[in-house]
Amino acid sequence: MLSEEFVSAICGAPLSSNTAIAKDVGIYCHTLSPTYSVKSTFKKSSVPVNCLAISETHIFAAQHEKAYVHVYSRLRGNQEAFVAFPERIRCLTLVGDVLVMGTTEGRLMLWETGTGRLASTPARHVQGISCVAAASSYILTGSADSDIHVWSLPQLLELDSAAEHEPQRSLSNHRAAIVGLAVSSSVSSDTNFCVSASKDKSCIIWNYQTGDALRTLLFPSFPLCLSLDPSSRAICVSCEDGSLYLTEVFAEKPLLGPGAEEATTVVQVSSPFGATLPDVGPASCLSLSYDGTMLLTGHPRGQIMRWDIAENKSPVELVNLNAAVTNIDFVSPFPTDKPTKTVNIIKPSQAERAYTFAAQFDSYSGAETRFDSLLNAAGFPQEAIESAIAAFSQPVAEATGDEDLKKQNEELWDIINEQRALQKQTLERFAEAKPNR
């Protein structure tokens, strides 16, 4: 049976003197199925909302009201690095091996964890960046200034340090601070969208590549966080009043695609999927499982609740971490197709130096190729030497070029041969005439 794992993070001091829970643990790695358990923990971390990122080998956690990031090795189970930055980090996400961070000054910083290169943009937001989301080649940043900027990731990573970084476009329909962003992973034009949540009590579905607002959702109270179904089928939103809303994108009356109403039509969302009890409080973070049937919510009083979306049962408390739960992220069950992995991160540096990439080749489970056998052999195998000698002994086949060029070459050689014959005949006559003189 496929196991499901997720990582949670807390922020703040313990809520009670419960000795059963370690006081210095800040990040927890959980196994959800087939049986729930805490797999491992990492100490000395206080992680605010939207400040946790997970890769295949590492966990990156920005610290509350601090200008540094803690890096933990998932392979070795310890803290690998303490990384300081010029500004306080408000949010972060991963794009491959690039850690994208939003700062309190309203700028983006991109750290290539395999090279140590650090790129930075000017402060294009008036206030601090509150959330950041990433697609394959785009970065989206939301801020307390109510704007969302769309950036080109290839342009941000250009090696020309003198380039002036500007967002490709800005999405400005909101009227209050942005609190959440989620981007679909689809490549289809119908489902390649992003969703933003704001304190103006609305969520907007955008075509972020064109800047068009596709649909606006209104809620009774302002959203705190949101999550997008892995298949981009539904939007899950937690609101300040403790309600949870699950809005299907492609229902009988779809929000997008064929059969959808005009983009100017506002959808009032008033029927919650569920509601938390007053002693639990509203969810400050949430995450949907990769099959879309399970929802996990983290709460300011330490609870992590599990909601069964498929059967709509009452929520179950998985664990109480005795501190405000600020981040929940599912670990992807799918293996990566990258040929390398970053086992040891390279700390960022803005100093001028050679561009060096440090990584480890990953194991390859496919059939062994001829190159693999040559790479693993000691010296040159006898078979490879015999094959090379045989290749050199074979006549080289004539290349089939352009017929017109070939014809021109033949005509040129005819002229050259004719001139050579005429020259030879002239020399023979000259040699015969010389003795007669």
Short mmCIF file of C-alpha atoms in Angstrom, two decimals:
data_model
loop_
_atom_site.label_atom_id
_atom_site.label_comp_id
_atom_site.label_asym_id
_atom_site.label_seq_id
_atom_site.Cartn_x
_atom_site.Cartn_y
_atom_site.Cartn_z
CA MET A 1 0.00 0.00 0.00
CA LEU A 2 1.26 3.46 -0.90
CA SER A 3 2.12 5.46 2.22
CA GLU A 4 1.15 9.12 2.59
CA GLU A 5 3.44 11.51 4.42
CA PHE A 6 3.16 15.17 5.36
CA VAL A 7 5.25 17.75 7.19
CA SER A 8 3.92 20.26 9.70
CA ALA A 9 5.52 23.26 11.41
CA ILE A 10 4.62 25.29 14.47
CA CYS A 11 5.27 28.85 15.57
CA GLY A 12 5.40 30.33 19.04
CA ALA A 13 5.81 29.12 22.59
CA PRO A 14 4.11 25.98 23.97
CA LEU A 15 0.49 26.54 24.96
CA SER A 16 0.66 24.36 28.05
CA SER A 17 3.19 22.57 30.22
CA ASN A 18 2.48 19.19 28.64
CA THR A 19 5.64 17.18 29.23
CA ALA A 20 4.61 14.52 26.71
CA ILE A 21 5.48 16.89 23.86
CA ALA A 22 9.05 18.04 23.37
CA LYS A 23 9.29 21.79 23.85
CA ASP A 24 12.14 22.43 21.42
CA VAL A 25 10.66 20.59 18.41
CA GLY A 26 9.47 22.91 15.63
CA ILE A 27 8.99 20.66 12.58
CA TYR A 28 7.27 17.27 12.48
CA CYS A 29 7.33 14.63 9.73
CA HIS A 30 4.18 12.48 9.86
CA THR A 31 2.99 9.28 8.23
CA LEU A 32 -0.74 9.54 7.52
CA SER A 33 -1.45 6.11 6.05
CA PRO A 34 -1.66 3.21 6.35
CA THR A 35 -1.30 4.08 10.08
CA TYR A 36 -0.77 7.54 11.51
CA SER A 37 2.50 8.16 13.33
CA VAL A 38 5.14 10.85 13.83
CA LYS A 39 8.06 9.68 11.71
CA SER A 40 10.72 12.19 12.74
CA THR A 41 11.17 15.68 14.18
CA PHE A 42 13.50 18.66 13.79
CA LYS A 43 14.35 21.01 16.62
CA LYS A 44 14.85 24.73 17.15
CA SER A 45 12.50 26.20 14.61
CA SER A 46 9.62 28.69 14.76
CA VAL A 47 8.02 28.85 11.33
CA PRO A 48 5.31 31.40 10.41
CA VAL A 49 2.60 30.81 7.82
CA ASN A 50 3.76 30.21 4.21
CA CYS A 51 7.40 29.76 5.32
CA LEU A 52 7.95 26.01 4.85
CA ALA A 53 9.26 24.29 1.69
CA ILE A 54 10.09 20.62 1.16
CA SER A 55 12.34 18.99 -1.41
CA GLU A 56 13.31 15.37 -1.92
CA THR A 57 16.39 15.85 0.26
CA HIS A 58 15.82 18.95 2.42
CA ILE A 59 13.36 21.03 4.43
CA PHE A 60 13.66 24.83 4.29
CA ALA A 61 12.08 26.83 7.11
CA ALA A 62 12.14 30.62 7.40
CA GLN A 63 12.10 31.83 11.01
CA HIS A 64 9.53 34.10 12.62
CA GLU A 65 10.52 37.78 12.39
CA LYS A 66 14.07 36.76 11.49
CA ALA A 67 16.34 37.23 8.48
CA TYR A 68 17.47 33.63 8.22
CA VAL A 69 16.40 30.18 7.07
CA HIS A 70 17.03 26.85 8.75
CA VAL A 71 17.91 24.01 6.38
CA TYR A 72 17.31 20.42 7.52
CA SER A 73 18.56 17.30 5.78
CA ARG A 74 15.83 14.70 5.30
CA LEU A 75 18.48 12.11 4.39
CA ARG A 76 20.53 12.53 7.57
CA GLY A 77 17.78 13.73 9.90
CA ASN A 78 19.61 16.78 11.26
CA GLN A 79 19.97 20.52 10.77
CA GLU A 80 22.42 21.04 7.94
CA ALA A 81 22.75 24.81 7.72
CA PHE A 82 21.82 28.15 9.21
CA VAL A 83 21.54 30.67 6.37
CA ALA A 84 21.36 34.42 6.94
CA PHE A 85 19.86 36.86 4.41
CA PRO A 86 19.93 40.66 4.05
CA GLU A 87 16.19 41.00 4.85
CA ARG A 88 13.55 39.19 6.89
CA ILE A 89 11.78 36.39 5.04
CA ARG A 90 7.97 36.48 4.95
CA CYS A 91 7.27 33.49 2.67
CA LEU A 92 9.06 30.97 0.49
CA THR A 93 8.57 28.13 -1.99
CA LEU A 94 10.69 25.75 -4.05
CA VAL A 95 11.00 25.51 -7.83
CA GLY A 96 13.22 22.53 -8.49
CA ASP A 97 16.48 23.37 -6.69
CA VAL A 98 15.74 27.10 -6.50
CA LEU A 99 14.38 28.50 -3.22
CA VAL A 100 12.17 31.53 -3.94
CA MET A 101 11.72 33.91 -0.98
CA GLY A 102 9.58 36.99 -0.44
CA THR A 103 10.87 39.62 1.99
CA THR A 104 9.33 42.22 4.30
CA GLU A 105 10.71 44.93 2.01
CA GLY A 106 8.65 43.72 -0.95
CA ARG A 107 11.41 42.10 -3.01
CA LEU A 108 12.11 38.58 -4.28
CA MET A 109 15.28 36.63 -3.56
CA LEU A 110 16.15 33.44 -5.45
CA TRP A 111 18.74 31.05 -4.04
CA GLU A 112 20.11 28.26 -6.24
CA THR A 113 20.77 25.65 -3.57
CA GLY A 114 23.07 23.62 -5.83
CA THR A 115 25.35 26.54 -6.75
CA GLY A 116 25.01 29.09 -3.96
CA ARG A 117 24.05 31.83 -6.41
CA LEU A 118 21.69 34.46 -4.97
CA ALA A 119 19.60 36.69 -7.24
CA SER A 120 17.47 39.57 -5.99
CA THR A 121 14.87 41.90 -7.47
CA PRO A 122 14.09 45.52 -6.58
CA ALA A 123 11.23 46.11 -4.14
CA ARG A 124 8.31 46.06 -6.58
CA HIS A 125 5.67 45.66 -3.86
CA VAL A 126 4.83 48.65 -1.70
CA GLN A 127 4.53 46.39 1.35
CA GLY A 128 5.99 43.03 2.30
CA ILE A 129 5.34 39.91 0.23
CA SER A 130 2.89 37.72 2.17
CA CYS A 131 2.72 34.66 -0.11
CA VAL A 132 4.50 33.24 -3.13
CA ALA A 133 3.52 30.47 -5.54
CA ALA A 134 5.34 28.91 -8.47
CA ALA A 135 4.47 27.28 -11.78
CA SER A 136 6.94 25.69 -14.19
CA SER A 137 8.28 28.99 -15.52
CA TYR A 138 6.39 31.64 -13.53
CA ILE A 139 6.58 33.07 -10.01
CA LEU A 140 3.55 34.77 -8.44
CA THR A 141 3.85 37.05 -5.43
CA GLY A 142 1.03 38.43 -3.28
CA SER A 143 1.42 41.31 -0.87
CA ALA A 144 -0.37 43.29 1.82
CA ASP A 145 -0.59 46.08 -0.77
CA SER A 146 -3.39 43.99 -2.47
CA ASP A 147 -1.39 43.45 -5.69
CA ILE A 148 -0.22 40.21 -7.28
CA HIS A 149 2.86 40.30 -9.51
CA VAL A 150 3.62 37.68 -12.17
CA TRP A 151 7.33 37.11 -12.82
CA SER A 152 9.18 35.13 -15.48
CA LEU A 153 11.41 32.60 -13.72
CA PRO A 154 13.95 32.34 -16.61
CA GLN A 155 14.38 36.12 -16.59
CA LEU A 156 14.91 36.18 -12.83
CA LEU A 157 17.65 33.57 -13.16
CA GLU A 158 19.53 35.29 -15.98
CA LEU A 159 23.27 35.44 -15.38
CA ASP A 160 23.40 39.10 -16.40
CA SER A 161 23.52 40.68 -12.94
CA ALA A 162 22.99 44.16 -14.40
CA ALA A 163 19.54 43.29 -15.74
CA GLU A 164 16.69 45.27 -14.16
CA HIS A 165 14.02 42.79 -13.04
CA GLU A 166 10.41 43.78 -13.63
CA PRO A 167 7.22 41.71 -13.25
CA GLN A 168 5.60 40.74 -16.53
CA ARG A 169 2.18 41.92 -15.31
CA SER A 170 0.25 42.84 -12.18
CA LEU A 171 -3.14 41.53 -11.07
CA SER A 172 -4.90 44.32 -9.20
CA ASN A 173 -8.58 43.43 -8.72
CA HIS A 174 -8.34 42.86 -4.96
CA ARG A 175 -8.99 45.67 -2.48
CA ALA A 176 -7.23 44.29 0.60
CA ALA A 177 -4.17 42.29 1.61
CA ILE A 178 -3.43 39.02 -0.21
CA VAL A 179 -3.30 36.09 2.22
CA GLY A 180 -2.96 33.08 -0.08
CA LEU A 181 -1.97 31.97 -3.59
CA ALA A 182 -2.29 28.61 -5.33
CA VAL A 183 -1.30 27.69 -8.89
CA SER A 184 -2.60 24.75 -10.90
CA SER A 185 -0.03 22.29 -12.21
CA SER A 186 -1.89 21.69 -15.45
CA VAL A 187 -0.61 22.62 -18.91
CA SER A 188 -4.08 22.80 -20.46
CA SER A 189 -5.36 26.25 -21.35
CA ASP A 190 -8.67 25.44 -19.58
CA THR A 191 -7.10 24.53 -16.24
CA ASN A 192 -3.83 26.49 -16.23
CA PHE A 193 -4.90 29.11 -13.69
CA CYS A 194 -4.13 30.49 -10.25
CA VAL A 195 -6.33 31.38 -7.28
CA SER A 196 -5.76 34.26 -4.89
CA ALA A 197 -7.37 34.85 -1.48
CA SER A 198 -7.72 38.30 0.07
CA LYS A 199 -8.98 40.01 3.19
CA ASP A 200 -11.62 41.71 1.04
CA LYS A 201 -13.63 38.45 1.55
CA SER A 202 -13.00 37.21 -1.97
CA CYS A 203 -11.05 34.68 -3.98
CA ILE A 204 -10.30 35.36 -7.63
CA ILE A 205 -9.47 32.77 -10.29
CA TRP A 206 -6.97 34.22 -12.78
CA ASN A 207 -5.43 33.39 -16.09
CA TYR A 208 -2.08 34.63 -14.85
CA GLN A 209 -0.45 34.41 -18.29
CA THR A 210 -2.85 36.98 -19.74
CA GLY A 211 -3.83 38.83 -16.57
CA ASP A 212 -7.57 38.13 -17.00
CA ALA A 213 -9.82 37.62 -13.96
CA LEU A 214 -11.87 34.52 -14.83
CA ARG A 215 -14.17 34.33 -11.80
CA THR A 216 -14.67 36.03 -8.43
CA LEU A 217 -15.86 34.10 -5.35
CA LEU A 218 -17.34 35.98 -2.37
CA PHE A 219 -17.37 34.55 1.17
CA PRO A 220 -19.23 35.59 4.36
CA SER A 221 -15.91 36.32 6.14
CA PHE A 222 -12.40 36.90 4.91
CA PRO A 223 -10.22 33.89 3.97
CA LEU A 224 -7.17 32.94 6.00
CA CYS A 225 -5.65 30.37 3.64
CA LEU A 226 -6.50 28.26 0.62
CA SER A 227 -5.42 25.09 -1.13
CA LEU A 228 -5.98 23.83 -4.65
CA ASP A 229 -6.85 20.23 -5.44
CA PRO A 230 -3.83 18.47 -7.06
CA SER A 231 -5.94 17.89 -10.18
CA SER A 232 -7.20 21.50 -10.18
CA ARG A 233 -10.78 20.32 -9.65
CA ALA A 234 -11.65 22.19 -6.45
CA ILE A 235 -10.64 25.12 -4.26
CA CYS A 236 -10.58 24.69 -0.49
CA VAL A 237 -10.73 27.86 1.64
CA SER A 238 -10.57 28.43 5.41
CA CYS A 239 -12.26 31.59 6.67
CA GLU A 240 -11.93 33.66 9.84
CA ASP A 241 -15.28 32.50 11.28
CA GLY A 242 -14.02 28.86 11.36
CA SER A 243 -15.88 27.74 8.24
CA LEU A 244 -14.32 25.58 5.53
CA TYR A 245 -15.50 25.92 1.94
CA LEU A 246 -14.95 23.50 -0.91
CA THR A 247 -15.82 24.96 -4.32
CA GLU A 248 -15.74 22.71 -7.37
CA VAL A 249 -14.29 24.31 -10.48
CA PHE A 250 -15.91 21.95 -12.99
CA ALA A 251 -19.29 21.12 -11.43
CA GLU A 252 -22.72 21.12 -13.09
CA LYS A 253 -22.39 24.89 -13.30
CA PRO A 254 -18.65 25.16 -13.99
CA LEU A 255 -16.64 28.19 -12.99
CA LEU A 256 -14.31 27.79 -15.98
CA GLY A 257 -14.35 26.30 -19.44
CA PRO A 258 -17.31 25.47 -21.69
CA GLY A 259 -20.67 26.17 -20.07
CA ALA A 260 -19.30 28.73 -17.61
CA GLU A 261 -20.93 32.09 -17.12
CA GLU A 262 -19.30 35.38 -18.06
CA ALA A 263 -16.20 36.33 -16.13
CA THR A 264 -17.96 39.39 -14.70
CA THR A 265 -20.47 37.19 -12.86
CA VAL A 266 -19.66 37.03 -9.13
CA VAL A 267 -20.30 33.74 -7.34
CA GLN A 268 -21.55 33.96 -3.76
CA VAL A 269 -20.22 31.04 -1.71
CA SER A 270 -22.39 30.59 1.38
CA SER A 271 -22.63 26.83 2.08
CA PRO A 272 -19.60 25.64 4.06
CA PHE A 273 -18.18 22.15 3.69
CA GLY A 274 -17.54 22.07 7.45
CA ALA A 275 -16.88 24.23 10.48
CA THR A 276 -14.40 23.96 13.34
CA LEU A 277 -15.43 24.08 16.99
CA PRO A 278 -14.76 27.25 19.01
CA ASP A 279 -12.18 25.49 21.19
CA VAL A 280 -10.22 24.55 18.04
CA GLY A 281 -10.35 27.86 16.19
CA PRO A 282 -10.22 28.59 12.45
CA ALA A 283 -7.67 26.75 10.32
CA SER A 284 -4.53 28.82 9.76
CA CYS A 285 -3.18 26.34 7.17
CA LEU A 286 -4.54 23.45 5.15
CA SER A 287 -3.44 20.92 2.56
CA LEU A 288 -5.23 18.41 0.32
CA SER A 289 -3.92 14.89 -0.19
CA TYR A 290 -2.68 13.87 -3.62
CA ASP A 291 -5.82 11.82 -4.37
CA GLY A 292 -8.03 14.74 -3.32
CA THR A 293 -10.02 12.69 -0.77
CA MET A 294 -8.42 13.94 2.45
CA LEU A 295 -8.03 17.43 3.87
CA LEU A 296 -5.68 18.30 6.73
CA THR A 297 -6.07 21.55 8.68
CA GLY A 298 -3.72 23.12 11.23
CA HIS A 299 -5.09 25.30 14.03
CA PRO A 300 -3.71 27.99 16.36
CA ARG A 301 -4.36 25.83 19.45
CA GLY A 302 -2.14 22.99 18.26
CA GLN A 303 -4.61 20.59 16.63
CA ILE A 304 -4.19 18.94 13.26
CA MET A 305 -7.59 17.80 12.02
CA ARG A 306 -8.34 15.28 9.27
CA TRP A 307 -11.43 15.80 7.10
CA ASP A 308 -12.78 13.06 4.86
CA ILE A 309 -13.92 14.85 1.72
CA ALA A 310 -15.11 11.74 -0.12
CA GLU A 311 -17.55 10.61 2.62
CA ASN A 312 -18.05 13.98 4.38
CA LYS A 313 -17.60 12.53 7.86
CA SER A 314 -16.96 14.49 11.03
CA PRO A 315 -13.34 15.64 11.40
CA VAL A 316 -10.86 13.59 13.42
CA GLU A 317 -8.07 15.07 15.52
CA LEU A 318 -4.79 13.46 14.46
CA VAL A 319 -2.51 15.09 17.00
CA ASN A 320 -2.11 18.15 19.23
CA LEU A 321 1.34 19.74 18.90
CA ASN A 322 0.85 22.13 21.86
CA ALA A 323 1.64 25.21 19.74
CA ALA A 324 0.11 27.11 16.85
CA VAL A 325 0.26 24.97 13.69
CA THR A 326 1.23 27.27 10.83
CA ASN A 327 2.22 24.99 7.94
CA ILE A 328 1.06 21.63 6.57
CA ASP A 329 2.51 20.24 3.33
CA PHE A 330 2.03 16.81 1.84
CA VAL A 331 5.16 15.07 0.61
CA SER A 332 4.82 14.10 -3.04
CA PRO A 333 4.45 10.31 -3.49
CA PHE A 334 5.78 10.51 -7.04
CA PRO A 335 9.49 9.98 -7.75
CA THR A 336 11.30 12.82 -9.43
CA ASP A 337 12.71 12.36 -12.91
CA LYS A 338 15.75 14.54 -12.30
CA PRO A 339 19.10 12.84 -13.01
CA THR A 340 20.71 14.60 -10.03
CA LYS A 341 19.85 15.54 -6.47
CA THR A 342 21.32 18.15 -4.16
CA VAL A 343 22.65 16.17 -1.20
CA ASN A 344 24.52 19.11 0.35
CA ILE A 345 23.27 22.65 -0.18
CA ILE A 346 25.67 25.45 -1.07
CA LYS A 347 25.16 28.54 1.09
CA PRO A 348 24.21 31.66 -0.88
CA SER A 349 26.76 34.26 -1.85
CA GLN A 350 26.57 37.42 -3.94
CA ALA A 351 30.32 37.57 -4.47
CA GLU A 352 31.68 37.28 -8.01
CA ARG A 353 32.96 33.76 -8.57
CA ALA A 354 32.91 30.84 -10.96
CA TYR A 355 29.49 29.31 -11.58
CA THR A 356 29.84 25.79 -10.14
CA PHE A 357 27.06 23.23 -9.73
CA ALA A 358 27.40 20.61 -6.99
CA ALA A 359 25.04 17.63 -7.02
CA GLN A 360 24.94 13.86 -6.93
CA PHE A 361 23.95 11.69 -9.86
CA ASP A 362 20.85 9.74 -8.97
CA SER A 363 20.58 6.01 -9.53
CA TYR A 364 19.09 4.99 -12.88
CA SER A 365 16.69 2.06 -12.94
CA GLY A 366 16.45 1.70 -16.71
CA ALA A 367 18.17 -0.86 -18.92
CA GLU A 368 21.95 -0.58 -19.07
CA THR A 369 23.17 1.23 -22.17
CA ARG A 370 26.47 0.80 -24.01
CA PHE A 371 27.66 4.05 -22.47
CA ASP A 372 26.87 2.71 -18.97
CA SER A 373 28.98 -0.40 -19.60
CA LEU A 374 31.89 1.71 -20.88
CA LEU A 375 31.59 4.07 -17.90
CA ASN A 376 31.65 1.25 -15.35
CA ALA A 377 34.41 -0.80 -17.00
CA ALA A 378 38.06 -0.69 -15.94
CA GLY A 379 39.94 0.70 -18.94
CA PHE A 380 38.65 -0.05 -22.45
CA PRO A 381 36.75 -3.35 -22.86
CA GLN A 382 38.04 -5.71 -25.58
CA GLU A 383 34.67 -5.62 -27.34
CA ALA A 384 34.75 -1.82 -27.59
CA ILE A 385 38.31 -1.87 -29.01
CA GLU A 386 37.42 -4.47 -31.66
CA SER A 387 34.30 -2.51 -32.61
CA ALA A 388 36.34 0.69 -33.01
CA ILE A 389 38.99 -1.03 -35.20
CA ALA A 390 36.27 -2.52 -37.39
CA ALA A 391 34.66 0.89 -37.81
CA PHE A 392 37.97 2.46 -38.93
CA SER A 393 38.66 -0.35 -41.45
CA GLN A 394 35.35 0.08 -43.23
CA PRO A 395 35.30 2.43 -46.27
CA VAL A 396 33.63 5.72 -45.70
CA ALA A 397 30.32 5.94 -47.52
CA GLU A 398 29.89 8.86 -49.87
CA ALA A 399 27.77 11.56 -48.44
CA THR A 400 24.63 12.30 -50.41
CA GLY A 401 24.62 16.04 -50.85
CA ASP A 402 22.71 18.44 -52.98
CA GLU A 403 22.44 17.24 -56.61
CA ASP A 404 23.04 20.69 -58.03
CA LEU A 405 26.22 21.13 -56.01
CA LYS A 406 27.40 17.69 -57.04
CA LYS A 407 26.81 18.52 -60.71
CA GLN A 408 28.71 21.81 -60.38
CA ASN A 409 31.64 19.98 -58.79
CA GLU A 410 31.74 17.48 -61.68
CA GLU A 411 31.72 20.29 -64.26
CA LEU A 412 34.51 22.07 -62.36
CA TRP A 413 36.61 18.91 -62.31
CA ASP A 414 36.07 18.47 -66.08
CA ILE A 415 37.42 22.00 -66.66
CA ILE A 416 40.40 21.36 -64.38
CA ASN A 417 41.23 18.05 -66.12
CA GLU A 418 40.91 19.70 -69.55
CA GLN A 419 43.30 22.48 -68.50
CA ARG A 420 45.77 19.91 -67.16
CA ALA A 421 45.69 17.97 -70.46
CA LEU A 422 46.23 21.18 -72.47
CA GLN A 423 49.13 22.18 -70.21
CA LYS A 424 50.72 18.74 -70.64
CA GLN A 425 50.36 18.89 -74.43
CA THR A 426 51.96 22.36 -74.50
CA LEU A 427 54.95 21.20 -72.44
CA GLU A 428 55.50 18.19 -74.75
CA ARG A 429 55.55 20.41 -77.87
CA PHE A 430 57.96 22.80 -76.19
CA ALA A 431 60.29 19.92 -75.31
CA GLU A 432 60.26 18.64 -78.95
CA ALA A 433 61.00 22.09 -80.40
CA LYS A 434 63.94 22.85 -78.07
CA PRO A 435 66.57 20.41 -79.63
CA ASN A 436 65.89 21.71 -83.14
CA ARG A 437 67.19 25.10 -82.09
#
